[in-house]
Short mmCIF file of C-alpha atoms in Angstrom, two decimals:
data_model
loop_
_atom_site.label_atom_id
_atom_site.label_comp_id
_atom_site.label_asym_id
_atom_site.label_seq_id
_atom_site.Cartn_x
_atom_site.Cartn_y
_atom_site.Cartn_z
CA MET A 18 24.32 -24.99 16.47
CA LYS A 19 23.80 -21.30 15.90
CA GLU A 20 23.14 -18.83 18.69
CA GLN A 21 19.70 -18.73 20.26
CA TYR A 22 17.53 -15.80 19.28
CA ASP A 23 16.12 -13.50 21.95
CA VAL A 24 12.52 -12.66 21.09
CA ILE A 25 12.50 -9.54 23.27
CA GLU A 26 15.64 -8.10 21.69
CA LEU A 27 14.27 -8.84 18.22
CA LEU A 28 11.01 -7.12 19.10
CA ARG A 29 12.90 -4.07 20.34
CA ASP A 30 14.98 -4.01 17.14
CA MET A 31 11.75 -4.11 15.12
CA VAL A 32 10.14 -1.29 17.09
CA ARG A 33 13.24 0.86 16.53
CA ILE A 34 12.60 0.65 12.77
CA ASP A 35 10.03 3.28 11.82
CA THR A 36 7.40 1.61 9.63
CA CYS A 37 4.65 4.17 10.21
CA GLN A 38 2.00 4.82 7.61
CA PRO A 39 1.72 6.39 5.15
CA GLU A 40 5.36 5.90 4.11
CA GLY A 41 5.58 2.37 5.51
CA ASN A 42 9.27 1.79 4.87
CA GLU A 43 8.68 -1.93 5.46
CA LYS A 44 11.61 -2.88 3.24
CA GLN A 45 14.04 -2.01 6.03
CA LEU A 46 12.29 -4.48 8.32
CA VAL A 47 12.13 -7.07 5.53
CA ASN A 48 15.92 -6.75 5.19
CA LEU A 49 16.32 -7.43 8.91
CA ILE A 50 14.18 -10.56 8.66
CA ARG A 51 15.96 -11.77 5.52
CA ASP A 52 19.30 -11.47 7.30
CA LEU A 53 18.02 -13.65 10.15
CA PHE A 54 17.16 -16.47 7.73
CA SER A 55 20.06 -15.99 5.29
CA SER A 56 22.30 -18.63 6.87
CA TYR A 57 19.67 -21.36 6.53
CA SER A 58 19.53 -22.68 2.98
CA GLU A 59 18.11 -26.19 3.15
CA ASP A 60 14.35 -26.46 2.49
CA ILE A 61 13.80 -22.72 2.80
CA VAL A 62 12.65 -20.31 0.10
CA LEU A 63 12.44 -16.53 0.53
CA THR A 64 10.23 -14.55 -1.86
CA GLU A 65 10.24 -10.78 -1.59
CA ILE A 66 7.44 -8.81 -3.23
CA GLU A 67 8.47 -5.23 -3.95
CA HIS A 68 5.66 -2.68 -3.94
CA SER A 69 7.80 0.45 -4.33
CA GLU A 70 11.31 1.63 -3.58
CA ASN A 71 10.97 1.42 0.21
CA ARG A 72 8.04 -0.94 0.55
CA SER A 73 8.02 -4.72 0.26
CA SER A 74 6.45 -7.86 1.67
CA LEU A 75 8.14 -11.18 2.32
CA VAL A 76 6.99 -14.80 2.16
CA ILE A 77 9.25 -17.49 3.63
CA ARG A 78 8.49 -21.15 3.02
CA ILE A 79 10.23 -23.67 5.25
CA GLY A 80 9.83 -27.33 4.36
CA PRO A 81 8.52 -29.27 1.35
CA GLU A 82 5.93 -28.23 -1.21
CA VAL A 83 3.15 -30.55 -0.10
CA GLN A 84 -0.42 -29.94 0.98
CA GLY A 85 -1.23 -29.45 4.64
CA GLY A 86 0.93 -26.44 5.41
CA LEU A 87 0.47 -23.72 7.99
CA ALA A 88 0.81 -19.97 7.42
CA PHE A 89 1.63 -17.33 10.01
CA VAL A 90 0.68 -13.89 8.67
CA GLY A 91 1.88 -10.66 10.29
CA HIS A 92 2.02 -7.08 9.06
CA LEU A 93 5.13 -4.93 9.36
CA ASP A 94 3.61 -1.46 9.12
CA THR A 95 2.16 0.60 11.95
CA VAL A 96 -0.16 3.55 12.25
CA SER A 97 1.29 7.02 12.64
CA VAL A 98 2.86 8.13 15.91
CA GLY A 99 0.79 11.30 16.05
CA ASP A 100 2.03 14.03 18.37
CA ARG A 101 5.35 12.77 19.78
CA LYS A 102 5.11 15.23 22.67
CA THR A 103 2.21 13.24 24.13
CA TRP A 104 4.36 10.09 24.48
CA SER A 105 6.14 9.28 27.74
CA HIS A 106 8.99 7.69 25.77
CA ASP A 107 10.31 8.12 22.24
CA PRO A 108 7.87 5.98 20.20
CA HIS A 109 10.77 4.29 18.38
CA SER A 110 13.11 3.83 21.33
CA ALA A 111 11.59 0.47 22.34
CA LYS A 112 12.05 1.50 25.96
CA LEU A 113 11.93 -1.41 28.41
CA VAL A 114 10.43 -0.39 31.75
CA ASP A 115 9.25 -2.86 34.43
CA ASP A 116 8.99 -5.77 31.98
CA THR A 117 7.00 -3.67 29.51
CA ILE A 118 8.18 -2.59 26.06
CA TYR A 119 6.93 0.79 24.87
CA GLY A 120 6.80 1.99 21.29
CA ARG A 121 4.73 2.34 18.16
CA GLY A 122 4.00 -1.13 16.85
CA ALA A 123 5.02 -2.86 20.08
CA VAL A 124 1.66 -4.58 20.35
CA ASP A 125 0.25 -4.00 16.84
CA MET A 126 1.84 -6.11 15.76
CA LYS A 127 5.60 -6.39 16.02
CA ALA A 128 5.30 -8.48 19.20
CA GLY A 129 3.44 -11.18 17.30
CA VAL A 130 5.77 -10.87 14.31
CA ALA A 131 8.85 -11.23 16.52
CA ALA A 132 7.37 -14.25 18.31
CA MET A 133 6.47 -16.10 15.09
CA THR A 134 9.91 -15.32 13.67
CA VAL A 135 11.86 -16.58 16.67
CA ALA A 136 9.65 -19.67 16.96
CA ALA A 137 10.65 -20.69 13.42
CA LEU A 138 14.31 -19.74 13.92
CA ASP A 139 14.50 -21.88 17.06
CA TYR A 140 13.39 -24.93 15.09
CA LEU A 141 15.79 -24.19 12.24
CA ASN A 142 18.58 -23.74 14.75
CA ALA A 143 17.77 -27.12 16.30
CA GLY A 144 17.81 -28.85 12.90
CA PHE A 145 14.09 -29.68 13.07
CA LYS A 146 12.65 -30.95 9.78
CA PHE A 147 9.17 -29.80 8.89
CA GLU A 148 7.16 -32.53 7.14
CA LYS A 149 4.72 -29.94 5.77
CA PRO A 150 5.40 -26.37 4.69
CA LEU A 151 5.55 -23.61 7.26
CA TYR A 152 4.90 -20.18 5.76
CA LEU A 153 6.04 -17.00 7.45
CA VAL A 154 4.24 -14.14 5.77
CA TYR A 155 5.31 -10.55 6.43
CA THR A 156 3.02 -8.00 4.80
CA ALA A 157 3.27 -4.30 4.02
CA GLY A 158 0.48 -1.78 4.32
CA GLU A 159 -2.10 -3.69 6.36
CA GLU A 160 -3.07 -0.53 8.23
CA ASN A 161 -4.02 1.23 5.01
CA GLY A 162 -5.58 -1.09 2.46
CA CYS A 163 -3.72 -4.40 2.96
CA LEU A 164 -1.15 -3.65 0.25
CA GLY A 165 0.97 -6.74 0.87
CA ALA A 166 -1.88 -9.17 1.48
CA ARG A 167 -3.56 -8.12 -1.76
CA ALA A 168 -0.37 -8.81 -3.71
CA ILE A 169 0.11 -12.18 -2.03
CA ALA A 170 -3.53 -13.11 -2.66
CA LYS A 171 -2.92 -12.65 -6.39
CA SER A 172 0.01 -15.09 -6.28
CA ASN A 173 0.12 -18.81 -5.60
CA LEU A 174 2.70 -18.46 -2.84
CA LEU A 175 0.42 -19.95 -0.17
CA GLU A 176 -1.14 -22.69 -2.29
CA PHE A 177 -0.16 -25.45 0.16
CA ALA A 178 -1.44 -23.70 3.29
CA ASP A 179 -4.32 -25.49 5.00
CA ALA A 180 -4.63 -23.18 8.01
CA PHE A 181 -3.71 -19.62 8.98
CA VAL A 182 -2.49 -18.04 12.21
CA ILE A 183 -2.75 -14.25 12.51
CA PRO A 184 -0.58 -13.11 15.47
CA GLU A 185 -2.44 -9.84 16.08
CA PRO A 186 -2.95 -8.80 19.73
CA THR A 187 -5.70 -10.81 21.43
CA ASP A 188 -4.19 -11.18 24.92
CA ILE A 189 -3.36 -14.70 23.68
CA LYS A 190 -7.04 -15.61 23.48
CA PRO A 191 -8.05 -17.66 20.41
CA ALA A 192 -10.18 -15.39 18.21
CA ILE A 193 -12.06 -17.17 15.44
CA ALA A 194 -14.05 -14.29 13.94
CA GLU A 195 -13.48 -10.72 12.81
CA LYS A 196 -15.82 -7.99 11.67
CA GLY A 197 -15.95 -6.88 8.06
CA ALA A 198 -15.11 -3.35 7.00
CA LEU A 199 -17.07 -1.40 4.41
CA TRP A 200 -15.73 2.15 4.21
CA LEU A 201 -17.62 4.53 1.94
CA ARG A 202 -17.04 8.08 0.75
CA PHE A 203 -19.85 10.19 -0.73
CA TYR A 204 -19.22 13.28 -2.83
CA LEU A 205 -22.24 15.57 -3.21
CA GLU A 206 -22.39 18.38 -5.75
CA GLY A 207 -25.19 20.93 -5.55
CA LYS A 208 -25.39 24.57 -6.61
CA LEU A 209 -23.80 27.65 -5.05
CA ALA A 210 -26.08 30.53 -4.04
CA HIS A 211 -26.19 33.56 -1.76
CA GLY A 212 -27.14 32.69 1.80
CA SER A 213 -30.11 35.06 1.61
CA LYS A 214 -31.54 33.18 -1.37
CA PRO A 215 -31.33 29.46 -0.54
CA GLU A 216 -34.09 28.72 -3.05
CA GLU A 217 -31.66 29.59 -5.86
CA GLY A 218 -29.11 27.00 -4.78
CA ILE A 219 -28.88 23.28 -4.04
CA ASN A 220 -27.54 22.84 -0.52
CA ALA A 221 -25.01 20.00 -0.66
CA VAL A 222 -24.43 20.05 3.10
CA GLU A 223 -28.12 19.65 3.93
CA ALA A 224 -28.36 16.87 1.36
CA ALA A 225 -25.35 15.15 2.92
CA VAL A 226 -26.93 15.32 6.36
CA ASP A 227 -30.19 13.90 5.02
CA LEU A 228 -28.34 11.15 3.16
CA SER A 229 -26.42 10.17 6.28
CA LYS A 230 -29.59 10.01 8.36
CA LEU A 231 -31.45 8.02 5.71
CA ILE A 232 -28.67 5.45 5.35
CA LYS A 233 -28.47 4.99 9.12
CA GLU A 234 -32.25 4.56 9.35
CA THR A 235 -32.41 2.18 6.39
CA MET A 236 -29.57 0.02 7.66
CA SER A 237 -30.69 0.04 11.29
CA VAL A 238 -31.00 -3.68 11.97
CA ASP A 239 -31.03 -5.64 15.20
CA LEU A 240 -28.14 -7.93 14.33
CA LYS A 241 -25.81 -9.39 16.92
CA HIS A 242 -23.09 -12.04 16.60
CA LYS A 243 -22.27 -14.16 19.64
CA LEU A 244 -18.55 -13.36 19.34
CA LEU A 245 -18.49 -10.02 17.50
CA GLY A 246 -21.38 -8.13 19.01
CA ASP A 247 -23.42 -5.60 17.03
CA PHE A 248 -23.36 -4.49 13.42
CA THR A 249 -22.26 -0.84 13.44
CA LEU A 250 -22.39 2.15 11.12
CA SER A 251 -20.83 5.50 11.95
CA VAL A 252 -20.38 8.79 10.07
CA ASN A 253 -16.79 9.69 10.88
CA ARG A 254 -15.82 12.45 8.44
CA PHE A 255 -17.80 15.38 7.07
CA GLU A 256 -16.67 18.30 4.95
CA GLY A 257 -18.62 21.09 3.33
CA GLY A 258 -19.33 24.78 3.15
CA ILE A 259 -17.10 27.78 2.63
CA MET A 260 -18.84 30.64 4.51
CA THR A 261 -21.87 31.15 6.73
CA ASN A 262 -23.60 33.28 4.10
CA VAL A 263 -23.02 30.94 1.14
CA ILE A 264 -25.27 28.01 0.20
CA PRO A 265 -22.70 25.20 -0.16
CA ALA A 266 -22.31 23.53 -3.52
CA GLU A 267 -20.12 20.66 -2.30
CA ALA A 268 -19.99 18.23 0.59
CA MET A 269 -18.19 15.02 1.47
CA VAL A 270 -19.16 12.28 3.91
CA GLU A 271 -17.25 9.17 5.00
CA MET A 272 -18.87 6.19 6.70
CA ASP A 273 -17.33 3.26 8.53
CA ILE A 274 -19.58 0.20 8.41
CA ARG A 275 -18.51 -2.86 10.43
CA THR A 276 -20.33 -5.98 9.36
CA LEU A 277 -21.04 -9.48 10.67
CA PRO A 278 -20.48 -12.85 8.94
CA GLU A 279 -24.15 -13.23 7.94
CA GLN A 280 -24.21 -9.90 6.09
CA ASN A 281 -23.66 -9.58 2.34
CA HIS A 282 -21.81 -6.44 1.28
CA ASP A 283 -23.37 -6.42 -2.19
CA ARG A 284 -26.82 -6.34 -0.61
CA LEU A 285 -25.78 -3.49 1.68
CA LEU A 286 -24.50 -1.50 -1.29
CA GLU A 287 -27.84 -2.03 -3.03
CA LEU A 288 -29.61 -0.53 -0.01
CA ILE A 289 -27.25 2.42 -0.07
CA ASP A 290 -27.93 2.96 -3.78
CA SER A 291 -31.65 3.12 -3.01
CA CYS A 292 -30.95 5.78 -0.37
CA ILE A 293 -28.90 7.79 -2.85
CA ASN A 294 -31.74 7.68 -5.37
CA GLU A 295 -34.22 8.86 -2.75
CA ILE A 296 -32.05 11.87 -1.90
CA LEU A 297 -31.56 12.69 -5.58
CA GLU A 298 -35.34 12.81 -5.98
CA ALA A 299 -35.63 15.12 -2.98
CA TYR A 300 -32.93 17.47 -4.30
CA PRO A 301 -33.45 17.99 -8.06
CA GLY A 302 -30.19 18.88 -9.78
CA LEU A 303 -28.01 17.32 -7.06
CA ALA A 304 -25.24 14.88 -8.05
CA ILE A 305 -23.87 12.16 -5.76
CA ARG A 306 -20.80 10.05 -6.39
CA LEU A 307 -20.05 7.03 -4.22
CA GLU A 308 -16.50 5.77 -3.71
CA THR A 309 -15.74 2.50 -1.92
CA ILE A 310 -12.59 2.96 0.16
CA HIS A 311 -12.45 -0.54 1.68
CA ASN A 312 -14.64 -3.59 1.16
CA TYR A 313 -13.54 -6.52 3.30
CA PRO A 314 -15.94 -9.26 4.44
CA SER A 315 -16.53 -10.43 7.97
CA LEU A 316 -15.00 -13.85 8.62
CA SER A 317 -15.43 -16.73 11.04
CA SER A 318 -13.88 -20.15 11.57
CA ASP A 319 -15.75 -23.25 12.68
CA GLU A 320 -15.40 -23.47 16.44
CA ASP A 321 -15.68 -27.26 16.23
CA SER A 322 -12.95 -27.74 13.61
CA ASP A 323 -9.92 -29.87 14.51
CA PHE A 324 -7.64 -26.87 13.93
CA ILE A 325 -9.45 -24.62 16.41
CA LYS A 326 -9.73 -27.42 18.98
CA LYS A 327 -5.96 -27.96 18.77
CA ILE A 328 -5.28 -24.24 19.19
CA GLN A 329 -7.51 -24.20 22.26
CA GLY A 330 -5.56 -27.14 23.63
CA TYR A 331 -2.21 -25.35 23.26
CA VAL A 332 -3.61 -22.28 25.00
CA ARG A 333 -5.02 -24.42 27.80
CA GLU A 334 -1.68 -26.19 28.26
CA ALA A 335 -0.06 -22.77 28.72
CA GLY A 336 -2.38 -22.15 31.65
CA LEU A 337 -4.47 -19.55 29.82
CA PRO A 338 -8.24 -19.31 29.16
CA ASP A 339 -9.10 -21.25 26.01
CA LYS A 340 -12.56 -19.81 25.34
CA VAL A 341 -12.86 -18.56 21.76
CA CYS A 342 -13.65 -14.92 21.07
CA GLY A 343 -14.01 -12.49 18.17
CA MET A 344 -12.21 -9.30 17.18
CA THR A 345 -14.01 -6.17 16.01
CA TYR A 346 -10.95 -5.08 14.03
CA MET A 347 -10.06 -6.51 10.61
CA THR A 348 -6.81 -8.25 9.67
CA ASP A 349 -5.00 -9.45 6.55
CA ALA A 350 -7.21 -12.53 6.84
CA ALA A 351 -10.01 -10.47 5.27
CA VAL A 352 -7.99 -10.45 2.04
CA LEU A 353 -6.39 -13.90 2.19
CA ILE A 354 -9.17 -16.16 3.50
CA PRO A 355 -11.61 -15.43 0.62
CA VAL A 356 -8.81 -16.58 -1.74
CA TYR A 357 -7.57 -19.41 0.50
CA PRO A 358 -10.80 -20.55 2.25
CA LYS A 359 -9.14 -22.35 5.14
CA PRO A 360 -9.54 -22.28 8.94
CA PHE A 361 -7.87 -19.34 10.65
CA VAL A 362 -7.25 -18.13 14.16
CA ILE A 363 -6.20 -14.71 15.42
CA ILE A 364 -4.00 -15.13 18.48
CA GLY A 365 -1.21 -12.91 19.67
CA PRO A 366 0.54 -11.19 22.58
CA GLY A 367 -0.68 -8.01 24.18
CA HIS A 368 -4.12 -6.50 24.53
CA GLU A 369 -5.87 -5.07 21.51
CA SER A 370 -6.89 -1.99 23.52
CA MET A 371 -3.25 -0.82 23.38
CA ALA A 372 -3.18 -0.78 19.57
CA HIS A 373 -2.92 2.67 17.94
CA GLN A 374 -2.61 4.33 21.36
CA VAL A 375 -0.16 6.85 22.77
CA ASP A 376 2.38 4.91 24.88
CA GLU A 377 1.53 1.68 23.05
CA ALA A 378 3.07 -1.17 25.01
CA VAL A 379 3.30 -4.93 25.46
CA LYS A 380 4.32 -7.08 28.43
CA VAL A 381 7.44 -9.23 28.12
CA GLU A 382 5.57 -12.15 29.71
CA SER A 383 2.88 -12.02 27.02
CA VAL A 384 5.47 -12.11 24.22
CA ASN A 385 7.23 -15.09 25.79
CA LEU A 386 3.95 -16.97 26.23
CA ALA A 387 3.05 -16.35 22.59
CA LEU A 388 6.46 -17.64 21.52
CA GLU A 389 5.95 -20.93 23.35
CA ILE A 390 2.44 -21.40 21.95
CA TYR A 391 3.61 -20.61 18.41
CA LYS A 392 6.40 -23.16 18.74
CA ARG A 393 3.88 -25.79 19.79
CA ILE A 394 1.60 -24.91 16.88
CA MET A 395 4.47 -25.08 14.38
CA LYS A 396 5.78 -28.39 15.70
CA ASP A 397 2.44 -30.19 15.81
CA LEU A 398 0.73 -28.78 12.72
CA THR A 399 3.51 -28.92 10.10
#
């Protein structure tokens, strides 16, 4: 028997490793995880996917290559720390205060990653034999384009997985739906002119404002999902103009569109194209270029599926509310589920409201509860 693994100490070790975007540096965390599994050789396969010198993802398969497997998918990167002076504790110190761990990535999502890791290690340590494959998937770059998930989706590494668990923070509530993300960037090119002679120019800023308003009006629909709430569209970045007395020749707009399962992104892009054409007619000589930053569909699992019912049962047995919910954020599932169309659940320690925040934190109790639920899921479903 090998030593038992402490999920809280592992979480703190993970938080101490800086995997902030944009650099990522996930390879250092991959090395830590590889070392944990290196002494187990029977029925275990480790596949590292290198993205660049300091960035990699890792897929661990435990058990036989047969259909019916289960995949836990967690990302290793975090968002930036921001201004360190605004933090009460060093964001990579993993400070433990009153049964709460503070640090960047503590809740999003190194707590879930640590819990899924220790759950598997506990079974390996006990000599448990999985009858079906258990996949532990550690991805790079989820916070900025799902770098690792996209690489894994192009492989056949998860071909035997019949269900997915995403241990993102949900306060250990079973989430069976997530919003889609359609991020768009518009470049507008008009014509420079003196501010006293606007008729000689093509005002790219005014055109950008009109385009933004038109798209919002055109896509204003009364859509609501019972778990995800409203469809949303927001203009979140705007650039343009050089001086007050110069008609601007260039402008840039970025939109964040969060969609629902019943919405088709291709249809939405067609509507946006029609808006672009209308603005081009209103501003002769104007040019507009559209760039799609992210295009990930909204997803949902069948609430009545056996998989979801079992997950609810494990949550209920832990003394927690088992009512299903939805998450407005997107996960690696948005990349993997369209390729592997299987049931999925998002369930993890900590509250999602702490993600990306100054003084990000997670309760020790929540991590320990997640560990026990993950162990039950792994034992019963593989």
